CSV table of C-alpha atoms in Angstrom, one decimal:
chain,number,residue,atom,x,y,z
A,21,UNK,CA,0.0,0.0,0.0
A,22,UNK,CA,1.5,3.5,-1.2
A,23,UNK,CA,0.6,6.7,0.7
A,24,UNK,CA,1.5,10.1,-0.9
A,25,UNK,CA,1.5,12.9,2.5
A,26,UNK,CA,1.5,16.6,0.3
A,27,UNK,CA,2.8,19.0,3.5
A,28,UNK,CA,1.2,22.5,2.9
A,29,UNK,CA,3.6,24.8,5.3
A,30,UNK,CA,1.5,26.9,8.0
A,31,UNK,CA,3.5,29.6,8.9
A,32,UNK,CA,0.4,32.0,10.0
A,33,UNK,CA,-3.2,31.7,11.1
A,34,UNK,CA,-5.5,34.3,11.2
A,35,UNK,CA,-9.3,35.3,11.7
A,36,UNK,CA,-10.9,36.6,8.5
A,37,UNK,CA,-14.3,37.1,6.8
A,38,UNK,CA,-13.2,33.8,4.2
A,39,UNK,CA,-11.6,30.7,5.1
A,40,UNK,CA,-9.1,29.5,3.0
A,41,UNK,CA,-5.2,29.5,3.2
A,42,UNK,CA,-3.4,31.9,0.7
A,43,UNK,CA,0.3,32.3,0.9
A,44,UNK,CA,1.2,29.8,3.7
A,45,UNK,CA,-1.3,32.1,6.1
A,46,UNK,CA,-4.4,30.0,7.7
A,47,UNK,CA,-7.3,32.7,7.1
A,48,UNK,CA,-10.3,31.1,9.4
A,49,UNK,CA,-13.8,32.5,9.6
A,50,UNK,CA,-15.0,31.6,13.3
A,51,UNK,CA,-19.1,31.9,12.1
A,52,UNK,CA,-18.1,29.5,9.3
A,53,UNK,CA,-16.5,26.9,11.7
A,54,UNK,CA,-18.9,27.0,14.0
A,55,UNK,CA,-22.0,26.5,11.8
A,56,UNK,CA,-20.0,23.6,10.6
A,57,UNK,CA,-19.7,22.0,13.9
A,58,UNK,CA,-23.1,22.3,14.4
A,59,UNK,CA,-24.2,20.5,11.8
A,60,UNK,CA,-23.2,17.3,14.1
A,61,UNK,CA,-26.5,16.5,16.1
A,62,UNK,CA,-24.5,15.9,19.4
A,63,UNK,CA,-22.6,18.4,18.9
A,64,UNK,CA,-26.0,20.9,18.9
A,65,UNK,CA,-27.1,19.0,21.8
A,66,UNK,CA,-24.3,19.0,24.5
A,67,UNK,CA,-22.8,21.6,23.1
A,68,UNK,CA,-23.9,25.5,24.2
A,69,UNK,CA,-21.3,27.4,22.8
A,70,UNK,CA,-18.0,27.6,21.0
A,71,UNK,CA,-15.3,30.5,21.4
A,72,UNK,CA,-12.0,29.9,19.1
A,73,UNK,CA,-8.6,31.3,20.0
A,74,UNK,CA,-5.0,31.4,18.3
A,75,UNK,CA,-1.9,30.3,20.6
A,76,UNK,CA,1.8,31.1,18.7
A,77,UNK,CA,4.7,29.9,20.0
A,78,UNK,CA,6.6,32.2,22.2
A,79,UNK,CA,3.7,33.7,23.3
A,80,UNK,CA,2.8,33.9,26.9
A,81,UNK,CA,-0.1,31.6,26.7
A,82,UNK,CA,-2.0,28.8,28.6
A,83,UNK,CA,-4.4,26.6,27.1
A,84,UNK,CA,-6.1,24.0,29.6
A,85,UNK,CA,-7.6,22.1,30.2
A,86,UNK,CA,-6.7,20.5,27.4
A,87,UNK,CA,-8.8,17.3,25.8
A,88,UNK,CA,-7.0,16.8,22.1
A,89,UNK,CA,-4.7,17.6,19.6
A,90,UNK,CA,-5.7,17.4,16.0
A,91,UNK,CA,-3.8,18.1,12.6
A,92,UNK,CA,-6.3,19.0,9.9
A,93,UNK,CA,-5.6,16.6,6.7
A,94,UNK,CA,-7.6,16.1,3.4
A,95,UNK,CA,-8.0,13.1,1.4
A,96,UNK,CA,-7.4,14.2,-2.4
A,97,UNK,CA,-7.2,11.4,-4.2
A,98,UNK,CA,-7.7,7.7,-3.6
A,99,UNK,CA,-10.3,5.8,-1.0
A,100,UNK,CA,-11.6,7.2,1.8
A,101,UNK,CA,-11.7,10.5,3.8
A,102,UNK,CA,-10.6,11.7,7.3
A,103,UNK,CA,-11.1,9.5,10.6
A,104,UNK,CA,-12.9,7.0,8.9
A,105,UNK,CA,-16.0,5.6,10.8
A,106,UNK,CA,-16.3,8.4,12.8
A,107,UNK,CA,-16.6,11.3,10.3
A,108,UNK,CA,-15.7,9.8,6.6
A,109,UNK,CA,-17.3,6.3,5.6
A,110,UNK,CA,-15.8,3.5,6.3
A,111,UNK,CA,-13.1,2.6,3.6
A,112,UNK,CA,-9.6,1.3,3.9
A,113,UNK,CA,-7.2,4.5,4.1
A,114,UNK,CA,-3.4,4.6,3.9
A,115,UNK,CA,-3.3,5.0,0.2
A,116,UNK,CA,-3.6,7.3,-2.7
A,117,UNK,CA,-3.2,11.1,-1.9
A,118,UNK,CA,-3.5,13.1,1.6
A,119,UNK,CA,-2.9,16.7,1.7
A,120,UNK,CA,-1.2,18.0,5.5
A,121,UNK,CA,-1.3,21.3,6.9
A,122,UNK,CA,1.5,20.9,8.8
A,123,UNK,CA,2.7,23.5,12.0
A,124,UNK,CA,-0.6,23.9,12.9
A,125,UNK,CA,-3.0,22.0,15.1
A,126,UNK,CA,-6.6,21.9,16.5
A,127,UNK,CA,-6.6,21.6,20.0
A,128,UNK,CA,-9.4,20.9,22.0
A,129,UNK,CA,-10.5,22.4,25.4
A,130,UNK,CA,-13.2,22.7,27.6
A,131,UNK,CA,-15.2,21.9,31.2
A,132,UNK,CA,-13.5,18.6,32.2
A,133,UNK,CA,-15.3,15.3,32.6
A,134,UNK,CA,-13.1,13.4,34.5
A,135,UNK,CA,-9.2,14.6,36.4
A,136,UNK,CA,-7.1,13.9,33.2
A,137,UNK,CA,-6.7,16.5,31.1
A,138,UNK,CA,-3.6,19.2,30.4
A,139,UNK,CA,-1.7,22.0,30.1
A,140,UNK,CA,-0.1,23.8,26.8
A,141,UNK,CA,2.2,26.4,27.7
A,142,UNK,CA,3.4,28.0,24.8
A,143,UNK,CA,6.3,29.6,26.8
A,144,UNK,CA,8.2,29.2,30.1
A,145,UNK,CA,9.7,26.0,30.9
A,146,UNK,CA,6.4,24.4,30.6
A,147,UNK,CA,6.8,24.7,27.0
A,148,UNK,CA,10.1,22.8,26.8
A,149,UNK,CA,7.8,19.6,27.4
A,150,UNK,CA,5.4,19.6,24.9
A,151,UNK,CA,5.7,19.7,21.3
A,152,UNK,CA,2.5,21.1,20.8
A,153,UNK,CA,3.9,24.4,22.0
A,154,UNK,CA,6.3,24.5,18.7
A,155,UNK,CA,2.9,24.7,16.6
A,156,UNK,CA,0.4,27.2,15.7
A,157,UNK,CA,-2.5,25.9,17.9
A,158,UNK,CA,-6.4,27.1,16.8
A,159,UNK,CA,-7.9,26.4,20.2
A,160,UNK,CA,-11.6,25.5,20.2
A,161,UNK,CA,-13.0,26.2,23.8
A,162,UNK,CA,-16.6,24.1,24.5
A,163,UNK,CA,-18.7,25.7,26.9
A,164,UNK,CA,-21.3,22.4,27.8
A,165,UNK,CA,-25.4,22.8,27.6
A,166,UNK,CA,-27.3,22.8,31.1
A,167,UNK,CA,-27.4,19.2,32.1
A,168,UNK,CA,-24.2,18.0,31.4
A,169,UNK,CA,-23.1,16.8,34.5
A,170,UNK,CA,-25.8,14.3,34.2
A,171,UNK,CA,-24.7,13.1,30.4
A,172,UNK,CA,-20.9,13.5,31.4
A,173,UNK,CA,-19.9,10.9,28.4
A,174,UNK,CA,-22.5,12.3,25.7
A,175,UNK,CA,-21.3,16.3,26.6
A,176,UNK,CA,-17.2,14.1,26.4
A,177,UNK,CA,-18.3,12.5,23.0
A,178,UNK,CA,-19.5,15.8,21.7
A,179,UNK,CA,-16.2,17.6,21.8
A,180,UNK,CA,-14.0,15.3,20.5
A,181,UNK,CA,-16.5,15.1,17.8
A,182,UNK,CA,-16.3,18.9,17.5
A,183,UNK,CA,-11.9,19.1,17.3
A,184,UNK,CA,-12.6,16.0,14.4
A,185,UNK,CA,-15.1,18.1,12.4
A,186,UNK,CA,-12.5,21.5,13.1
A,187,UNK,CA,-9.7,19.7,12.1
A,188,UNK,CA,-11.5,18.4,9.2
A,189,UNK,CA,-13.3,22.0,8.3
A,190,UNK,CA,-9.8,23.2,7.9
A,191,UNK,CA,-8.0,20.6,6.3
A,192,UNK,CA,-10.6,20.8,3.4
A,193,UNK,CA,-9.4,24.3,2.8
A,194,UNK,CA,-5.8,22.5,1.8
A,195,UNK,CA,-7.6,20.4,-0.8
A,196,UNK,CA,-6.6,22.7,-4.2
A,197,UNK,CA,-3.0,23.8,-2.8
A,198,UNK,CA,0.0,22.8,-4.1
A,199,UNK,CA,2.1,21.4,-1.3
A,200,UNK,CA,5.4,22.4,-0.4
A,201,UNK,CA,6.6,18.8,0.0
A,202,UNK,CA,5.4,15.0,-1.0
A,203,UNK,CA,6.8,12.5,0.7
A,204,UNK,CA,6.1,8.8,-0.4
A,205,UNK,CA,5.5,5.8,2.1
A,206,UNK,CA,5.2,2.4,0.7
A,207,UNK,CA,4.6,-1.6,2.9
A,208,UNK,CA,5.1,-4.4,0.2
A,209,UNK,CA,2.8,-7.5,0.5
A,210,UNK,CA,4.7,-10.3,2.6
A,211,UNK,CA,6.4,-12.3,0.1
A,212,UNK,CA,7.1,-9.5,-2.2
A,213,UNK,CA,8.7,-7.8,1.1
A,214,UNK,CA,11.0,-11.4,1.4
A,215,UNK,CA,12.0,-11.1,-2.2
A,216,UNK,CA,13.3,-7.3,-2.1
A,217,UNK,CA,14.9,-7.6,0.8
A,218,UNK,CA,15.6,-10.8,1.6
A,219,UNK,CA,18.6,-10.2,4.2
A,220,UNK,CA,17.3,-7.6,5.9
A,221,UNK,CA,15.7,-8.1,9.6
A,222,UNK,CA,12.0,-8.4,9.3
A,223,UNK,CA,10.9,-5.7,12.1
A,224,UNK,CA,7.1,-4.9,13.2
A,225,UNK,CA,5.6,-2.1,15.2
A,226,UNK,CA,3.4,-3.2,18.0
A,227,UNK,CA,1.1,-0.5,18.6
A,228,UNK,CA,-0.7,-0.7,22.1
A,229,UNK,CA,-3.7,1.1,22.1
A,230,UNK,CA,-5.4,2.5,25.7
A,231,UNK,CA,-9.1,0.7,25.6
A,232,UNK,CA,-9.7,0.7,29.5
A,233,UNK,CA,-13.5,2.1,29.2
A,234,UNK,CA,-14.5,4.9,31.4
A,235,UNK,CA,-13.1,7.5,29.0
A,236,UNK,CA,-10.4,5.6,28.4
A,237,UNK,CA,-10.5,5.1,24.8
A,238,UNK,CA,-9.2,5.0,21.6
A,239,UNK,CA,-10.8,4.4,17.9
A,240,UNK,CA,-9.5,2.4,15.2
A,241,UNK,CA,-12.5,3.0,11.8
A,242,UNK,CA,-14.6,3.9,14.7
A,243,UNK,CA,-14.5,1.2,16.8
A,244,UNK,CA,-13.3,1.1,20.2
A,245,UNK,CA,-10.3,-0.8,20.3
A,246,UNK,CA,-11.8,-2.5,23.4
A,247,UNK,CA,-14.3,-4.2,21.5
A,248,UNK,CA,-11.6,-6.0,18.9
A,249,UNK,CA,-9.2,-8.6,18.6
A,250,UNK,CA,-5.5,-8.0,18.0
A,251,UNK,CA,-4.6,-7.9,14.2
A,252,UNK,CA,-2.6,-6.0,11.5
A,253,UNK,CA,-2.6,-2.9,9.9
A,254,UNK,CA,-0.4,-1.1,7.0
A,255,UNK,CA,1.5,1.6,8.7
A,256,UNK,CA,-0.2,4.1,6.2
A,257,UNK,CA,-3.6,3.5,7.5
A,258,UNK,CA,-2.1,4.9,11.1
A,259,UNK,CA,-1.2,7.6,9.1
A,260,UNK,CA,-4.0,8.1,7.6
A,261,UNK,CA,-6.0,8.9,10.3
A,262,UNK,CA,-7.3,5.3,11.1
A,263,UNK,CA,-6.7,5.9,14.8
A,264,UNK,CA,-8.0,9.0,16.9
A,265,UNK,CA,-8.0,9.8,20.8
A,266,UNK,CA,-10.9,9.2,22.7
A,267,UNK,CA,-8.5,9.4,25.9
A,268,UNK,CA,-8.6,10.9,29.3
A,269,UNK,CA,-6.0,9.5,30.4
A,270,UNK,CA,-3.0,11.4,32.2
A,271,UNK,CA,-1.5,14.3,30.0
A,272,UNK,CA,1.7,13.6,30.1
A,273,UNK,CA,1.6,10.1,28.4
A,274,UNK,CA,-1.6,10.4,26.3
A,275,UNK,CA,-1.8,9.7,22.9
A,276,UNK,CA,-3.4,12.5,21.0
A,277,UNK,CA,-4.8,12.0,18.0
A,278,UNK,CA,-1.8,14.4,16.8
A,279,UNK,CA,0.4,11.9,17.9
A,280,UNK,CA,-1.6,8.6,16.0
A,281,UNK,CA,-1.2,11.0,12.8
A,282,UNK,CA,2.4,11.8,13.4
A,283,UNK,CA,3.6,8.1,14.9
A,284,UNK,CA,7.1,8.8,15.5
A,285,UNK,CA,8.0,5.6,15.5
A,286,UNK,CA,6.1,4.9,12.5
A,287,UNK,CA,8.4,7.3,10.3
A,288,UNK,CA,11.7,6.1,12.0
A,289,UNK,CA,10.8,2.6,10.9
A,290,UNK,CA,9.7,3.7,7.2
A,291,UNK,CA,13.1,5.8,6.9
A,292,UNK,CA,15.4,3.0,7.9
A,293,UNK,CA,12.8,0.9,5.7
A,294,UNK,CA,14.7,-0.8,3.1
A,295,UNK,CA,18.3,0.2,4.3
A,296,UNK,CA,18.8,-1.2,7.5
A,297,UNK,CA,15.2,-3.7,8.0
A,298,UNK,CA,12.2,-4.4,6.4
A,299,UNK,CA,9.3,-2.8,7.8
A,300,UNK,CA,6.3,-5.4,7.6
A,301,UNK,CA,3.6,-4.0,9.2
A,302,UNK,CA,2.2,-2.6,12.3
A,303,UNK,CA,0.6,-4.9,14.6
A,304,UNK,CA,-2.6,-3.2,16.9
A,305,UNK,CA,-3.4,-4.6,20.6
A,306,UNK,CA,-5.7,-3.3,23.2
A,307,UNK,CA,-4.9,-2.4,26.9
A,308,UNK,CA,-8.1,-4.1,28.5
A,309,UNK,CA,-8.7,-3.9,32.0
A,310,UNK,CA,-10.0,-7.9,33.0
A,311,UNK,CA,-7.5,-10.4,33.3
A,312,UNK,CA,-8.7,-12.9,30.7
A,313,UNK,CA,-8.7,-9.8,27.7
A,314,UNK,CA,-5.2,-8.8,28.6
A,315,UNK,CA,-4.2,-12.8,28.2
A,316,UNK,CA,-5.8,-13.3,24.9
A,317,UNK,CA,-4.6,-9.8,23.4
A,318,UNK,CA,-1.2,-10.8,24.4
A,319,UNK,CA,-1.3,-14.6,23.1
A,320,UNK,CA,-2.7,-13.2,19.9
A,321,UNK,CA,0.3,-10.5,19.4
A,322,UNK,CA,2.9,-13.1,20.0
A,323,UNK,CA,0.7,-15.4,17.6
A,324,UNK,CA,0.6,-12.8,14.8
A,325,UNK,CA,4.6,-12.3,15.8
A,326,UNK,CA,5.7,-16.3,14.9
A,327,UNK,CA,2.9,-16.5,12.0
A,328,UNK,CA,4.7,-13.3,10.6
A,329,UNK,CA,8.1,-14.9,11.2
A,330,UNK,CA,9.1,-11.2,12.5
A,331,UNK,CA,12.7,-10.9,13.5
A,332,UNK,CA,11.9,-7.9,16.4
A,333,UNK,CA,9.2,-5.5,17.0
A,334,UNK,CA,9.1,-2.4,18.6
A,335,UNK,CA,6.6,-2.2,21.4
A,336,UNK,CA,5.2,1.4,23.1
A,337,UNK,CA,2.6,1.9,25.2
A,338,UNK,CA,-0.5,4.2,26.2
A,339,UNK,CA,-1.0,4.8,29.9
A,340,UNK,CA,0.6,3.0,33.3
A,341,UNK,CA,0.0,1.2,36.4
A,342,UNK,CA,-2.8,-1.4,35.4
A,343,UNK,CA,-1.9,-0.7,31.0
A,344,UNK,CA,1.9,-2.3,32.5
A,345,UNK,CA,0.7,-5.4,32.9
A,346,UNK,CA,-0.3,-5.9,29.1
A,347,UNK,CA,3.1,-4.3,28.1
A,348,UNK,CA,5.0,-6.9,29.9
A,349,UNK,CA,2.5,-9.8,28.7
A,350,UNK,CA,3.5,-9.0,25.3
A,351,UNK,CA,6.7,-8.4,26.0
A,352,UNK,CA,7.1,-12.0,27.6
A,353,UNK,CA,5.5,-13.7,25.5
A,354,UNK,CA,6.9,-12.1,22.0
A,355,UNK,CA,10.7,-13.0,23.5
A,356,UNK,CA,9.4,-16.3,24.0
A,357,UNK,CA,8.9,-16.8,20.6
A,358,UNK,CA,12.2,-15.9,19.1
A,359,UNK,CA,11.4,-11.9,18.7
A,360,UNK,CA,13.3,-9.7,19.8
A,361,UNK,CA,11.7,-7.0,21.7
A,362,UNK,CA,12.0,-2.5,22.3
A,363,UNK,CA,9.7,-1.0,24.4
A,364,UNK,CA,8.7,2.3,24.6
A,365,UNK,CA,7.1,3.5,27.9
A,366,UNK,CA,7.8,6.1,30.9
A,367,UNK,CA,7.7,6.0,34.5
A,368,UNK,CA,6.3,7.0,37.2
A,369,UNK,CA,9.3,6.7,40.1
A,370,UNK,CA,7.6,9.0,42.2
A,371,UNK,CA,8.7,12.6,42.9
A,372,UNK,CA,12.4,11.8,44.0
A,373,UNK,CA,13.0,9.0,41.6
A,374,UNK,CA,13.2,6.3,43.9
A,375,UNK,CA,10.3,4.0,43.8
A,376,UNK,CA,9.4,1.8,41.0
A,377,UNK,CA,9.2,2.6,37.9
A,378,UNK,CA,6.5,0.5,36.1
A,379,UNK,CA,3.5,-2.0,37.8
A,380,UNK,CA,4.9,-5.0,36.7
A,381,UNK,CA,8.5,-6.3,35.1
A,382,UNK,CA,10.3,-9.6,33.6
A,383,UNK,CA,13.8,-10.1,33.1
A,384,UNK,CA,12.4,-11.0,28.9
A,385,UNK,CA,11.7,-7.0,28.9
A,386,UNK,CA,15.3,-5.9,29.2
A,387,UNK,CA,15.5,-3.6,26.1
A,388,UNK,CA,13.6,-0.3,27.1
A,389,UNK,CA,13.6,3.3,25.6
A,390,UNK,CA,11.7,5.6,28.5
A,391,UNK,CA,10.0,8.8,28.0
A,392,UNK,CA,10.6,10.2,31.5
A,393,UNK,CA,9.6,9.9,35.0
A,394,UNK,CA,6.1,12.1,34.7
A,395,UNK,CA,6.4,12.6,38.8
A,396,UNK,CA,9.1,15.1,38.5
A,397,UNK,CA,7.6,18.4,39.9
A,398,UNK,CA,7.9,21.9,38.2
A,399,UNK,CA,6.6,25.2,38.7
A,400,UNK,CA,5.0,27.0,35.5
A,401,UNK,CA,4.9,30.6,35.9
A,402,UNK,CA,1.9,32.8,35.6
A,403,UNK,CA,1.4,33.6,32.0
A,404,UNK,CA,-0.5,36.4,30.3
A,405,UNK,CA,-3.3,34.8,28.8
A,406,UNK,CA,-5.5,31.5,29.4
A,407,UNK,CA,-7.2,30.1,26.9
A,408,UNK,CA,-9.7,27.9,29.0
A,409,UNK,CA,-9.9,28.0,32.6
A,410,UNK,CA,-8.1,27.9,35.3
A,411,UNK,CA,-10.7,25.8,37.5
A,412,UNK,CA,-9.1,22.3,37.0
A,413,UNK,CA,-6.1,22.8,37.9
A,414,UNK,CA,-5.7,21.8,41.1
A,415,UNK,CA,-7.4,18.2,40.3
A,416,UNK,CA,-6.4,17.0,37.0
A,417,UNK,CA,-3.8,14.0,37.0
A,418,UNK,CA,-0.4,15.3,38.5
A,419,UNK,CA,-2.1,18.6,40.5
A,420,UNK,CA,-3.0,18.6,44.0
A,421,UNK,CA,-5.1,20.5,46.8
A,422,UNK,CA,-2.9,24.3,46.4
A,423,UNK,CA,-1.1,23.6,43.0
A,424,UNK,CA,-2.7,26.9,41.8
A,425,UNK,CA,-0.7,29.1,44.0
A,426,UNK,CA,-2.3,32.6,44.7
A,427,UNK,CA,0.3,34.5,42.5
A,428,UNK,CA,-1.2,32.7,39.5
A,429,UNK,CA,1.7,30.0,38.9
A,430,UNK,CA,1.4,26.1,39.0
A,431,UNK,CA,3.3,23.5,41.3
A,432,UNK,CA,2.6,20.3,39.9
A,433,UNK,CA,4.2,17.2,38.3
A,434,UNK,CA,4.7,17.3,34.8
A,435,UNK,CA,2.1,15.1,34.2
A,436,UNK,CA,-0.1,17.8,33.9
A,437,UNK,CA,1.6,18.9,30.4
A,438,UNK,CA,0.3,17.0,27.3
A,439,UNK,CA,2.6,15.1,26.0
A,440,UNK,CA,5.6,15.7,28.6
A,441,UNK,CA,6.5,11.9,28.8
A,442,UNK,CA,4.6,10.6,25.7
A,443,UNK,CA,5.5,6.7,25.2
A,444,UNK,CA,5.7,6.8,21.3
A,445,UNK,CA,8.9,9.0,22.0
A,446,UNK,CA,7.0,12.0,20.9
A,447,UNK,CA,8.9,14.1,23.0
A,448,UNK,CA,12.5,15.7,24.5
A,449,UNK,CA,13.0,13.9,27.4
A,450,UNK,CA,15.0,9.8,27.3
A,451,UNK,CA,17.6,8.4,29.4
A,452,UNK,CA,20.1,5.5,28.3
């Protein structure tokens, strides 16, 4: 499967009377947007209100709480459209042509549901943490209808829905630009793979996907990886926009649905693809919460690992304490069969280091790449402008009672920043 990615450079966004993007400047009109997240019924019903904001970087700017990160793509040419099952019909993506407007992002914000949602500072040493605080960021800021508290997960539903259909509005404006850049990403079919490059390592991605329920989700063509069975996908439908975020998880680690469309690990295995291994294909498991789910996902990833007669894999997680568990399972069992095994993870080794770092461990998982220990405290300064609120704060995952101090800065742990210790490697911060 061959997947052409046109990148259209954002260097600008602005508020206008027309949308459309002119001369690498985003030009958005905020009545036009809006009417066109409306047109979702949800959307109409849980949703009261919409305000939109720009955040640059280097400006003194906080956006929280923050629910997701989106880039805006279009489909051009080829099957299907953008997060398929969800907004486009369901048809096989990771092929033909998908225009990008890249530095720029949709980021969702709004009343929090549950105590896991973030910070983007787009200065300060907060912004260190975060990629997102490199991008242009159009911010759209829910305000819930009356009753919400009583429909927490229909008023949740509703603005992820609304940062899809943003991200979506937008990225149709890219549709008749020439891009700046194609790049071209190709998987061969197995035995054509084994005839190209027939002495080159046969390496996989396994791609753990958070499905714990309770807003603990994410969506593969719409479907909550919860509800399926571990199988195989080209690396080009990730890319594609096959997976989105449905997550509340902690900020630090979650997996946006920026960071599905821009899977780091992904591109470092198609640009040593050919060269130094073959890239087969990416295997997807879920992170299940019962016992019994978390032994069949992992039998059938070590299953699919043999049957592909893989040489190594890299393996990343979403999520820790109970998600460890299934990281190890696979882990355990994929050695077992001959694979060799990477993971990808962070820690959590409390706020002086010193306690352990993950739930569970095996002396099989002895290959590991971390993303940070997210209980390492910082203090954000007070910034100029919040795009959000404030009010959360001191109970989303990594505050506490007082982390809002009264001169407007934030003591917290740095899981409180999206993306701070993300477990793709979609961050700055490693240790060897």
């Amino acid at each position: 499967m061959k997947l052409e990615l046109g990148y259209i450079p954002i260097a600008d966004i602005q508020f206008a009377k027309v949308s459309k993007v002119e001369d690498g400047t985003l030009y958005v009109d905020q009545e036009a947007l809006k009417a066109f997240l409306y047109q979702d019924d949800d959307v109409r019903q849980w949703v009261k209100d919409f305000t939109f904001d720009i955040a640059k970087p280097g400006e003194s700017v906080r956006i929280t709480p923050v629910k997701d990160v989106i880039e805006p793509r279009v489909k051009v040419e080829g099957p299907g459209g953008q997060f398929p099952g969800v907004i486009a019909k369901v048809d096989t993506v990771g092929s033909g042509k998908t225009h990008v407007l890249r530095g720029m992002a949709v980021v969702t914000a709004g009343k929090i549901v549950g105590f896991q949602e973030g910070i983007i500072d787009m200065t300060g040493p907060g912004a260190a943490y975060t990629p997102f605080s490199k991008l242009l960021n159009l911010v759209v800021v829910a305000e819930p209808a009356e009753g919400y508290q009583d429909n927490k997960h229909a008023y949740e539903h509703a603005v992820r829905m609304a940062g899809l259909r943003a991200a979506t509005f937008l990225g149709e404006l890219g549709r008749n630009v020439e891009p700046a850049e194609v790049q071209v990403f190709e998987t061969l079919g197995i035995r054509e793979g084994i005839a190209r490059y027939p002495d080159l390592p046969r390496v996989a991605y396994v791609h753990m996907l958070q499905s714990q329920g309770l807003l603990h989700d994410t969506y593969v063509y719409g479907v909550d990886a919860k509800r399926t069975l571990t199988t195989i996908l080209y690396p080009t439908e990730t890319m594609d926009g096959a997976i989105i975020s449905g997550n509340c998880v902690s900020a630090c680690d979650k997996n946006t649905t920026y960071h599905h469309q821009n899977n780091p690990v992904v591109a470092e295995l198609f640009a040593e693809h050919g060269k130094t291994l073959n890239y087969v294909c990416n295997i997807i498991t879920n992170e299940n919460v019962y016992l019994a789910d978390k032994q069949r996902s992992s039998d059938w990833t070590a299953k699919l690992c043999r049957l592909l007669d893989l040489d190594g894999v890299i393996v990343s997680q979403e999520g820790f304490g109970n998600p460890d568990t299934d990281l190890i399972m696979n882990t355990k069992k994929i050695e077992l069969q001959g694979v060799k095994t990477t993971i990808i993870t962070d820690e959590y080794a409390g706020q002086n280091g010193r306690s352990q770092s993950l739930a569970d461990a095996d002396p099989l998982a002895d290959a590991v790449v971390t993303g940070g220990n997210a209980n390492e405290v910082i203090v954000l300064p007070k910034l100029d402008k919040v795009i959000g609120t404030l009010d959360f704060v001191d109970v989303i995952a990594g505050g506490h009672a007082g982390s809002l101090r009264e001169d407007g800065s934030i003591e917290a742990e740095i899981q409180v920043i999206t993306g701070a210790t993300n477990e793709m490697g979609f961050n700055r911060l490693s240790a060897r």
